[in-house]
GROMACS .gro file of C-alpha atoms in nm:
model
   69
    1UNK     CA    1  -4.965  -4.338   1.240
    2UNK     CA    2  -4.790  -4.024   1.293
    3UNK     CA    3  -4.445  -3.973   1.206
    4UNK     CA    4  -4.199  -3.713   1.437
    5UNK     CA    5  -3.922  -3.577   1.223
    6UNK     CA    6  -3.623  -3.541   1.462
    7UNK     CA    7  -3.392  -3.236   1.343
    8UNK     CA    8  -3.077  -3.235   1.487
    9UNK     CA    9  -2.986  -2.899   1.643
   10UNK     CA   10  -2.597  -2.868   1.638
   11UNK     CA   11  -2.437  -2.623   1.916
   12UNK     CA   12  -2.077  -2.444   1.897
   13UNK     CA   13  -1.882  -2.314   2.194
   14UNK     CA   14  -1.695  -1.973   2.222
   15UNK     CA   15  -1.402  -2.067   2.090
   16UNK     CA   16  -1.605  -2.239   1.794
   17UNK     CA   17  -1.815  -1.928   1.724
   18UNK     CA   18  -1.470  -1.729   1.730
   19UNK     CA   19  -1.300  -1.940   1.470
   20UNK     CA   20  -1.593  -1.930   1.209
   21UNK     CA   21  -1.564  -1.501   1.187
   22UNK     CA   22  -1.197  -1.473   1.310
   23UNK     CA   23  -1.264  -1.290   1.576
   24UNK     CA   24  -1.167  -1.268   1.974
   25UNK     CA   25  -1.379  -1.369   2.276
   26UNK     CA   26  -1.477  -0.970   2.315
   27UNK     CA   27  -1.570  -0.837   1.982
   28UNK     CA   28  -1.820  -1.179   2.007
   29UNK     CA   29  -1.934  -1.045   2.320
   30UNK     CA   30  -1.953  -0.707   2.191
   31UNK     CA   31  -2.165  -0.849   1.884
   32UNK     CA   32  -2.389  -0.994   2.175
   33UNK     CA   33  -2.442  -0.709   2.381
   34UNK     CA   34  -2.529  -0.477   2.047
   35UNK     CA   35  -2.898  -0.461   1.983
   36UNK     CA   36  -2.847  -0.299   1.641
   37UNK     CA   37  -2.675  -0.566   1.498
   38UNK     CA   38  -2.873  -0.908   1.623
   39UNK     CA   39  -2.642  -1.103   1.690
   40UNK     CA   40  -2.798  -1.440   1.792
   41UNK     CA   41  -2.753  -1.451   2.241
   42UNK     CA   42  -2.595  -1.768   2.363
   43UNK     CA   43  -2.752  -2.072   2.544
   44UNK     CA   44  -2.634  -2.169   2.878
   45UNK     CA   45  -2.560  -2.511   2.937
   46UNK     CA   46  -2.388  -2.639   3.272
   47UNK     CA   47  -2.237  -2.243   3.285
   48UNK     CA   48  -2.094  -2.278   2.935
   49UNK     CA   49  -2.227  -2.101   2.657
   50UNK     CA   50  -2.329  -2.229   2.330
   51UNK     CA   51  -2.484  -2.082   2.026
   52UNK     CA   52  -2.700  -2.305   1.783
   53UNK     CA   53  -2.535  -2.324   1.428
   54UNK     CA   54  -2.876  -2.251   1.313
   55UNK     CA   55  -2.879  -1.907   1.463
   56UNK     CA   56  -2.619  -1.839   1.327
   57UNK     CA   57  -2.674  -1.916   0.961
   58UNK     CA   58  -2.985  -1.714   0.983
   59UNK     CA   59  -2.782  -1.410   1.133
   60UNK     CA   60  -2.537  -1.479   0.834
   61UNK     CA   61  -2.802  -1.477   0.585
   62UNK     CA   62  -2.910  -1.146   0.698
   63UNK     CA   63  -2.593  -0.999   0.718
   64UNK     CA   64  -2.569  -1.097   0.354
   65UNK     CA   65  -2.914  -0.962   0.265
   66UNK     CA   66  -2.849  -0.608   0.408
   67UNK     CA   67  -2.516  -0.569   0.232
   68UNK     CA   68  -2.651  -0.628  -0.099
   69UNK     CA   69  -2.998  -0.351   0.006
   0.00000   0.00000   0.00000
């Protein structure tokens, strides 16, 4: 018997996303329209836009990484 691992995959909204780096709706939407600096794109849902949590740890991370290089 096989058994599926469900992982949860948490979503925040604009307003969300602009809380966790203090920052307004455009400078999020100018960290989305910049290639150079990967920020993750947003998911649509019903015309609302959310970002997984996990794409953004990961973009964290790196951000980390490449101030310590």
């Amino acid at each position: 018997m096989q058994t599926a691992i469900k992982q949860r995959t948490e979503f925040l909204t604009g307003p969300q996303v602009q809380a966790r780096y203090q920052k307004s709706a455009v400078t999020i939407w100018r960290w989305v329209r910049d290639p150079n600096l990967g920020f993750p794109q947003p998911i649509q849902i019903n015309r609302l836009n959310y970002w997984r949590l996990s794409d953004l740890e990961t973009w964290e991370a790196a951000q980390a990484e490449q101030a310590v290089a």
